[in-house]
Amino acid sequence: MLVVESVSKRYGSGTKAKEVLRAINLTVGEGEIVGLVGESGSGKSTLTRVIMQLEAPDDGTILFNGSLVTRQSRKAFYKGCQLIFQNASAALNPLWTVREILMEPLRNKEGDRDAHIRRMLGKVKLTEAHLHRRPSELSGGERQRVNLLRSILVEPKLLVCDEIISSLDRLIQKEIIDLLIELNRETGMALLFIAHDLQAVAYMCDRLYVMNNGEIVDESVKVEGRFDFTHPYSVRLFGAEFRRG
Ligand SMILES: Nc1ncnc2c1ncn2[C@@H]1O[C@H](COP(=O)(O)OP(=O)(O)OP(=O)(O)O)[C@@H](O)[C@H]1O
Ligand SMILES: [Mg+2]
């Protein structure tokens, strides 16, 4: 469904140029949960921005549903592919109620938007009482669930999650991860889950990429709850075999 082919990205020019992405190849199949892990500064968010068309790559191509993303209208692309960021507080307008926040992505939708929101609330374990509150009147976990709901209201085929649980405590991390797994099972929405916390990623993902210094250095499919890494970097980072927690 998502195919990233030989994507490269440089920042700056001449002798100061920095190659942040080097010939990245990555795929996400329909309904698949794919993880991308790597240390801070390895280029994960840059790759996210390039996939989401917030920045153009210097080289390479990105296909979504079989055609080049640059040939698709933004509107069509974002209907199929949504992004969710780390910082839920910063992503939510503090002056708006939850209802207003959730209405916004539906502005082009026909039909009863309130009914659609009410239908979807339960998917992220929120209730109608939350609709009248502002972000400051929500817990961190509730804020991230509002943020998540906002991204899935258009019912995308793929949700790209860039470090969405890093700032949450363990219990709420688990809650969000279990929600994502449930959504994946129920709706078939695929996930590209980006994080540096291997524990969480290993628990939820079917397949995992390891990124180091702008390159994908390793890839492993989970077999019987276990990943096998071969590249020295990922072995050093995670151990040769990583069992799910
Ligand atoms: N707009 C920019 N201009 C110049 N350099 C940039 C720009 N954006 C990112 N970089 C550099 O690109 C590299 C990769 O950054 P990126 O944010 O993609 O890393 P990351 O893997 O997401 O890190 P983290 O885990 O901390 O979020 C870093 O060295 C960063 O300083
Ligand atoms: Mg990042």
mmCIF file of C-alpha atoms and ligand atoms in Angstrom:
data_model
loop_
_atom_site.group_PDB
_atom_site.id
_atom_site.type_symbol
_atom_site.label_atom_id
_atom_site.label_comp_id
_atom_site.label_asym_id
_atom_site.label_seq_id
_atom_site.Cartn_x
_atom_site.Cartn_y
_atom_site.Cartn_z
ATOM 1 C CA MET A 1 0.000 0.000 0.000
ATOM 2 C CA LEU A 2 2.821 2.398 0.935
ATOM 3 C CA VAL A 3 6.027 1.919 -1.020
ATOM 4 C CA VAL A 4 9.038 4.132 -0.317
ATOM 5 C CA GLU A 5 11.739 3.606 -2.943
ATOM 6 C CA SER A 6 15.334 4.873 -2.753
ATOM 7 C CA VAL A 7 14.309 8.046 -0.969
ATOM 8 C CA SER A 8 17.127 10.442 -0.115
ATOM 9 C CA LYS A 9 17.042 13.810 1.568
ATOM 10 C CA ARG A 10 19.767 16.373 2.203
ATOM 11 C CA TYR A 11 19.653 19.504 4.289
ATOM 12 C CA GLY A 12 21.911 22.412 3.380
ATOM 13 C CA SER A 13 24.134 22.646 0.314
ATOM 14 C CA GLY A 14 27.787 22.436 -0.784
ATOM 15 C CA THR A 15 30.264 21.343 1.855
ATOM 16 C CA LYS A 16 27.694 21.932 4.601
ATOM 17 C CA ALA A 17 25.183 19.517 3.078
ATOM 18 C CA LYS A 18 23.998 16.819 5.440
ATOM 19 C CA GLU A 19 22.531 13.609 4.099
ATOM 20 C CA VAL A 20 19.671 12.876 6.496
ATOM 21 C CA LEU A 21 18.031 10.078 4.489
ATOM 22 C CA ARG A 22 20.073 7.722 2.306
ATOM 23 C CA ALA A 23 18.297 5.568 -0.253
ATOM 24 C CA ILE A 24 15.486 4.504 2.067
ATOM 25 C CA ASN A 25 13.373 1.523 1.010
ATOM 26 C CA LEU A 26 10.335 0.748 3.122
ATOM 27 C CA THR A 27 6.895 -0.733 2.598
ATOM 28 C CA VAL A 28 3.675 -1.037 4.558
ATOM 29 C CA GLY A 29 1.191 -3.605 3.338
ATOM 30 C CA GLU A 30 -2.552 -3.410 3.657
ATOM 31 C CA GLY A 31 -3.582 -3.899 7.310
ATOM 32 C CA GLU A 32 0.011 -4.390 8.413
ATOM 33 C CA ILE A 33 1.596 -2.995 11.595
ATOM 34 C CA VAL A 34 5.128 -1.931 10.774
ATOM 35 C CA GLY A 35 7.611 -0.436 13.214
ATOM 36 C CA LEU A 36 10.511 1.908 12.571
ATOM 37 C CA VAL A 37 13.053 2.265 15.357
ATOM 38 C CA GLY A 38 16.250 4.229 15.591
ATOM 39 C CA GLU A 39 18.126 6.558 17.865
ATOM 40 C CA SER A 40 17.404 10.242 18.155
ATOM 41 C CA GLY A 41 18.597 12.094 15.048
ATOM 42 C CA SER A 42 18.618 9.005 12.811
ATOM 43 C CA GLY A 43 16.089 10.628 10.457
ATOM 44 C CA LYS A 44 12.768 9.091 11.490
ATOM 45 C CA SER A 45 10.782 12.327 11.607
ATOM 46 C CA THR A 46 12.359 13.538 8.392
ATOM 47 C CA LEU A 47 11.211 10.334 6.699
ATOM 48 C CA THR A 48 7.742 10.875 8.183
ATOM 49 C CA ARG A 49 7.577 14.398 6.772
ATOM 50 C CA VAL A 50 8.692 13.185 3.361
ATOM 51 C CA ILE A 51 6.112 10.373 3.353
ATOM 52 C CA MET A 52 3.380 12.821 4.390
ATOM 53 C CA GLN A 53 4.443 15.220 1.621
ATOM 54 C CA LEU A 54 5.285 17.978 4.058
ATOM 55 C CA GLU A 55 8.726 18.024 2.425
ATOM 56 C CA ALA A 56 9.920 16.808 -0.957
ATOM 57 C CA PRO A 57 12.651 14.150 -1.201
ATOM 58 C CA ASP A 58 15.798 14.928 -3.228
ATOM 59 C CA ASP A 59 15.686 11.481 -4.779
ATOM 60 C CA GLY A 60 13.404 8.495 -4.918
ATOM 61 C CA THR A 61 9.695 7.914 -5.120
ATOM 62 C CA ILE A 62 6.757 7.288 -2.834
ATOM 63 C CA LEU A 63 3.760 5.283 -3.956
ATOM 64 C CA PHE A 64 0.462 5.042 -2.136
ATOM 65 C CA ASN A 65 -2.145 2.571 -3.368
ATOM 66 C CA GLY A 66 -0.128 1.958 -6.500
ATOM 67 C CA SER A 67 0.362 5.509 -7.727
ATOM 68 C CA LEU A 68 2.915 8.250 -7.086
ATOM 69 C CA VAL A 69 1.841 10.466 -4.199
ATOM 70 C CA THR A 70 2.908 13.511 -6.179
ATOM 71 C CA ARG A 71 0.299 12.599 -8.796
ATOM 72 C CA GLN A 72 -2.510 12.363 -6.240
ATOM 73 C CA SER A 73 -4.442 15.337 -4.915
ATOM 74 C CA ARG A 74 -3.552 16.241 -1.336
ATOM 75 C CA LYS A 75 -7.154 15.783 -0.366
ATOM 76 C CA ALA A 76 -7.292 12.240 -1.708
ATOM 77 C CA PHE A 77 -3.909 11.346 -0.200
ATOM 78 C CA TYR A 78 -4.795 12.626 3.293
ATOM 79 C CA LYS A 79 -8.089 10.795 3.175
ATOM 80 C CA GLY A 80 -6.120 7.575 2.818
ATOM 81 C CA CYS A 81 -3.082 8.408 4.920
ATOM 82 C CA GLN A 82 -3.032 10.319 8.201
ATOM 83 C CA LEU A 83 -0.261 11.396 10.562
ATOM 84 C CA ILE A 84 -0.252 11.640 14.316
ATOM 85 C CA PHE A 85 2.516 13.449 16.195
ATOM 86 C CA GLN A 86 4.121 13.029 19.563
ATOM 87 C CA ASN A 87 2.885 16.070 21.397
ATOM 88 C CA ALA A 88 -0.889 15.886 21.759
ATOM 89 C CA SER A 89 -1.067 19.080 23.804
ATOM 90 C CA ALA A 90 0.654 21.119 21.137
ATOM 91 C CA ALA A 91 -1.445 19.535 18.399
ATOM 92 C CA LEU A 92 -4.797 20.484 19.932
ATOM 93 C CA ASN A 93 -6.110 24.037 19.818
ATOM 94 C CA PRO A 94 -6.483 25.006 23.517
ATOM 95 C CA LEU A 95 -9.382 27.370 22.797
ATOM 96 C CA TRP A 96 -11.568 24.790 21.106
ATOM 97 C CA THR A 97 -13.801 22.199 22.707
ATOM 98 C CA VAL A 98 -13.180 18.569 21.839
ATOM 99 C CA ARG A 99 -16.243 18.682 19.598
ATOM 100 C CA GLU A 100 -14.866 21.654 17.657
ATOM 101 C CA ILE A 101 -11.489 19.922 17.362
ATOM 102 C CA LEU A 102 -13.153 16.800 15.981
ATOM 103 C CA MET A 103 -15.449 18.666 13.576
ATOM 104 C CA GLU A 104 -12.489 20.276 11.829
ATOM 105 C CA PRO A 105 -11.210 17.254 9.841
ATOM 106 C CA LEU A 106 -14.799 16.520 8.804
ATOM 107 C CA ARG A 107 -15.469 19.935 7.273
ATOM 108 C CA ASN A 108 -15.725 18.401 3.789
ATOM 109 C CA LYS A 109 -17.731 15.408 4.878
ATOM 110 C CA GLU A 110 -21.341 15.063 3.862
ATOM 111 C CA GLY A 111 -24.050 13.875 6.221
ATOM 112 C CA ASP A 112 -24.421 14.068 9.976
ATOM 113 C CA ARG A 113 -20.964 14.845 11.304
ATOM 114 C CA ASP A 114 -22.052 14.809 14.967
ATOM 115 C CA ALA A 115 -23.470 11.333 14.554
ATOM 116 C CA HIS A 116 -20.216 10.185 12.940
ATOM 117 C CA ILE A 117 -18.210 11.608 15.859
ATOM 118 C CA ARG A 118 -20.506 9.950 18.400
ATOM 119 C CA ARG A 119 -20.103 6.640 16.588
ATOM 120 C CA MET A 120 -16.316 6.910 16.608
ATOM 121 C CA LEU A 121 -15.912 8.136 20.229
ATOM 122 C CA GLY A 122 -16.235 4.635 21.636
ATOM 123 C CA LYS A 123 -13.377 3.388 19.437
ATOM 124 C CA VAL A 124 -10.954 5.450 21.517
ATOM 125 C CA LYS A 125 -12.855 4.916 24.773
ATOM 126 C CA LEU A 126 -14.123 8.484 25.089
ATOM 127 C CA THR A 127 -17.681 9.532 25.909
ATOM 128 C CA GLU A 128 -20.018 12.336 24.875
ATOM 129 C CA ALA A 129 -19.197 14.135 28.122
ATOM 130 C CA HIS A 130 -15.671 14.716 26.756
ATOM 131 C CA LEU A 131 -17.015 16.609 23.755
ATOM 132 C CA HIS A 132 -17.763 19.746 25.737
ATOM 133 C CA ARG A 133 -14.376 19.992 27.419
ATOM 134 C CA ARG A 134 -11.271 21.850 26.294
ATOM 135 C CA PRO A 135 -7.826 20.169 26.060
ATOM 136 C CA SER A 136 -6.747 21.662 29.423
ATOM 137 C CA GLU A 137 -9.645 19.805 31.060
ATOM 138 C CA LEU A 138 -8.385 16.398 29.864
ATOM 139 C CA SER A 139 -5.720 14.033 31.189
ATOM 140 C CA GLY A 140 -2.637 13.338 29.095
ATOM 141 C CA GLY A 141 -4.044 9.985 28.002
ATOM 142 C CA GLU A 142 -7.401 11.519 27.083
ATOM 143 C CA ARG A 143 -5.662 14.250 25.092
ATOM 144 C CA GLN A 144 -3.713 11.668 23.109
ATOM 145 C CA ARG A 145 -6.948 9.729 22.478
ATOM 146 C CA VAL A 146 -8.642 12.897 21.177
ATOM 147 C CA ASN A 147 -5.604 13.445 18.977
ATOM 148 C CA LEU A 148 -5.852 9.851 17.774
ATOM 149 C CA LEU A 149 -9.580 10.119 17.137
ATOM 150 C CA ARG A 150 -9.079 13.296 15.126
ATOM 151 C CA SER A 151 -6.688 11.409 12.831
ATOM 152 C CA ILE A 152 -8.930 8.381 12.338
ATOM 153 C CA LEU A 153 -12.236 10.235 11.808
ATOM 154 C CA VAL A 154 -11.681 10.220 8.057
ATOM 155 C CA GLU A 155 -11.062 6.449 8.361
ATOM 156 C CA PRO A 156 -7.616 6.343 6.747
ATOM 157 C CA LYS A 157 -6.116 3.133 5.342
ATOM 158 C CA LEU A 158 -2.776 4.010 6.922
ATOM 159 C CA LEU A 159 -1.939 5.870 10.110
ATOM 160 C CA VAL A 160 1.629 7.084 10.567
ATOM 161 C CA CYS A 161 2.481 7.514 14.267
ATOM 162 C CA ASP A 162 5.641 9.491 15.040
ATOM 163 C CA GLU A 163 6.658 8.939 18.675
ATOM 164 C CA ILE A 164 3.096 9.266 19.918
ATOM 165 C CA ILE A 165 3.658 7.528 23.241
ATOM 166 C CA SER A 166 7.102 8.800 24.228
ATOM 167 C CA SER A 167 5.811 11.480 26.572
ATOM 168 C CA LEU A 168 3.176 9.309 28.268
ATOM 169 C CA ASP A 169 3.637 7.148 31.336
ATOM 170 C CA ARG A 170 3.860 3.350 30.978
ATOM 171 C CA LEU A 171 0.248 2.616 31.807
ATOM 172 C CA ILE A 172 -1.141 5.129 29.326
ATOM 173 C CA GLN A 173 1.376 3.972 26.715
ATOM 174 C CA LYS A 174 -0.057 0.480 27.004
ATOM 175 C CA GLU A 175 -3.596 1.856 26.771
ATOM 176 C CA ILE A 176 -2.845 3.728 23.528
ATOM 177 C CA ILE A 177 -0.994 0.752 22.032
ATOM 178 C CA ASP A 178 -3.853 -1.628 22.828
ATOM 179 C CA LEU A 179 -6.290 0.846 21.247
ATOM 180 C CA LEU A 180 -4.195 0.955 18.084
ATOM 181 C CA ILE A 181 -4.043 -2.841 17.930
ATOM 182 C CA GLU A 182 -7.818 -3.016 18.383
ATOM 183 C CA LEU A 183 -8.399 -0.437 15.638
ATOM 184 C CA ASN A 184 -6.104 -2.382 13.354
ATOM 185 C CA ARG A 185 -8.004 -5.625 13.982
ATOM 186 C CA GLU A 186 -11.440 -4.006 13.697
ATOM 187 C CA THR A 187 -10.957 -1.718 10.726
ATOM 188 C CA GLY A 188 -7.878 -3.108 8.993
ATOM 189 C CA MET A 189 -6.171 0.267 9.269
ATOM 190 C CA ALA A 190 -2.438 -0.229 8.698
ATOM 191 C CA LEU A 191 0.083 1.415 11.023
ATOM 192 C CA LEU A 192 3.575 2.747 10.589
ATOM 193 C CA PHE A 193 4.681 3.084 14.172
ATOM 194 C CA ILE A 194 7.824 5.121 14.772
ATOM 195 C CA ALA A 195 9.549 5.069 18.140
ATOM 196 C CA HIS A 196 12.806 4.652 19.952
ATOM 197 C CA ASP A 197 11.164 2.534 22.657
ATOM 198 C CA LEU A 198 11.744 -0.970 21.340
ATOM 199 C CA GLN A 199 9.638 -2.655 23.983
ATOM 200 C CA ALA A 200 6.411 -1.026 22.794
ATOM 201 C CA VAL A 201 7.220 -1.431 19.133
ATOM 202 C CA ALA A 202 8.153 -5.086 19.438
ATOM 203 C CA TYR A 203 4.925 -5.790 21.297
ATOM 204 C CA MET A 204 2.646 -4.437 18.587
ATOM 205 C CA CYS A 205 4.469 -4.757 15.254
ATOM 206 C CA ASP A 206 4.419 -7.540 12.676
ATOM 207 C CA ARG A 207 7.580 -6.261 11.015
ATOM 208 C CA LEU A 208 10.311 -3.919 12.123
ATOM 209 C CA TYR A 209 12.855 -1.663 10.427
ATOM 210 C CA VAL A 210 15.949 -0.391 12.181
ATOM 211 C CA MET A 211 17.294 2.973 11.138
ATOM 212 C CA ASN A 212 20.750 4.345 11.848
ATOM 213 C CA ASN A 213 22.242 7.566 10.582
ATOM 214 C CA GLY A 214 19.770 8.018 7.725
ATOM 215 C CA GLU A 215 19.865 4.416 6.563
ATOM 216 C CA ILE A 216 17.660 1.396 7.062
ATOM 217 C CA VAL A 217 20.231 -1.092 8.340
ATOM 218 C CA ASP A 218 18.024 -3.998 9.324
ATOM 219 C CA GLU A 219 14.584 -5.461 8.837
ATOM 220 C CA SER A 220 12.932 -8.337 10.632
ATOM 221 C CA VAL A 221 9.567 -10.077 10.542
ATOM 222 C CA LYS A 222 8.123 -11.269 13.819
ATOM 223 C CA VAL A 223 7.975 -15.048 13.920
ATOM 224 C CA GLU A 224 6.426 -16.666 16.968
ATOM 225 C CA GLY A 225 6.621 -13.397 18.852
ATOM 226 C CA ARG A 226 10.284 -12.923 18.076
ATOM 227 C CA PHE A 227 12.437 -10.746 15.859
ATOM 228 C CA ASP A 228 15.812 -11.796 14.529
ATOM 229 C CA PHE A 229 18.290 -9.066 13.813
ATOM 230 C CA THR A 230 21.470 -9.544 11.821
ATOM 231 C CA HIS A 231 23.111 -6.147 11.399
ATOM 232 C CA PRO A 232 25.761 -5.399 14.066
ATOM 233 C CA TYR A 233 24.097 -2.094 14.874
ATOM 234 C CA SER A 234 20.697 -3.544 15.699
ATOM 235 C CA VAL A 235 22.238 -6.525 17.455
ATOM 236 C CA ARG A 236 24.148 -4.073 19.632
ATOM 237 C CA LEU A 237 21.002 -2.048 20.211
ATOM 238 C CA PHE A 238 18.551 -4.835 20.909
ATOM 239 C CA GLY A 239 20.379 -8.130 21.185
ATOM 240 C CA ALA A 240 20.290 -10.728 18.418
ATOM 241 C CA GLU A 241 16.884 -12.005 19.390
ATOM 242 C CA PHE A 242 14.242 -9.868 20.856
ATOM 243 C CA ARG A 243 11.304 -11.563 22.474
ATOM 244 C CA ARG A 244 8.093 -9.686 22.894
ATOM 245 C CA GLY A 245 7.454 -8.320 26.355
HETATM 246 N N1 LIG B 1 14.942 21.383 8.617
HETATM 247 C C1 LIG B 1 16.134 20.863 8.906
HETATM 248 N N2 LIG B 1 17.272 21.473 8.524
HETATM 249 C C2 LIG B 1 18.480 20.938 8.785
HETATM 250 N N3 LIG B 1 18.662 19.788 9.441
HETATM 251 C C3 LIG B 1 17.575 19.129 9.853
HETATM 252 C C4 LIG B 1 16.256 19.628 9.625
HETATM 253 N N4 LIG B 1 15.371 18.746 10.160
HETATM 254 C C5 LIG B 1 16.105 17.769 10.703
HETATM 255 N N5 LIG B 1 17.426 17.983 10.538
HETATM 256 C C6 LIG B 1 18.521 17.088 10.971
HETATM 257 O O1 LIG B 1 18.274 15.814 10.420
HETATM 258 C C7 LIG B 1 18.654 14.772 11.320
HETATM 259 C C8 LIG B 1 17.482 13.829 11.531
HETATM 260 O O2 LIG B 1 16.442 14.478 12.258
HETATM 261 P P1 LIG B 1 15.051 13.781 12.587
HETATM 262 O O3 LIG B 1 14.225 14.764 13.301
HETATM 263 O O4 LIG B 1 14.522 13.191 11.340
HETATM 264 O O5 LIG B 1 15.510 12.622 13.574
HETATM 265 P P2 LIG B 1 14.638 11.609 14.437
HETATM 266 O O6 LIG B 1 15.139 10.254 14.126
HETATM 267 O O7 LIG B 1 13.209 11.882 14.237
HETATM 268 O O8 LIG B 1 15.048 11.978 15.930
HETATM 269 P P3 LIG B 1 14.158 11.923 17.289
HETATM 270 O O9 LIG B 1 14.151 10.486 17.731
HETATM 271 O O10 LIG B 1 14.949 12.776 18.244
HETATM 272 O O11 LIG B 1 12.818 12.466 16.994
HETATM 273 C C9 LIG B 1 19.129 15.491 12.583
HETATM 274 O O12 LIG B 1 20.523 15.529 12.559
HETATM 275 C C10 LIG B 1 18.539 16.858 12.470
HETATM 276 O O13 LIG B 1 19.338 17.805 13.126
HETATM 277 MG MG MG B 2 11.606 12.449 15.535
#
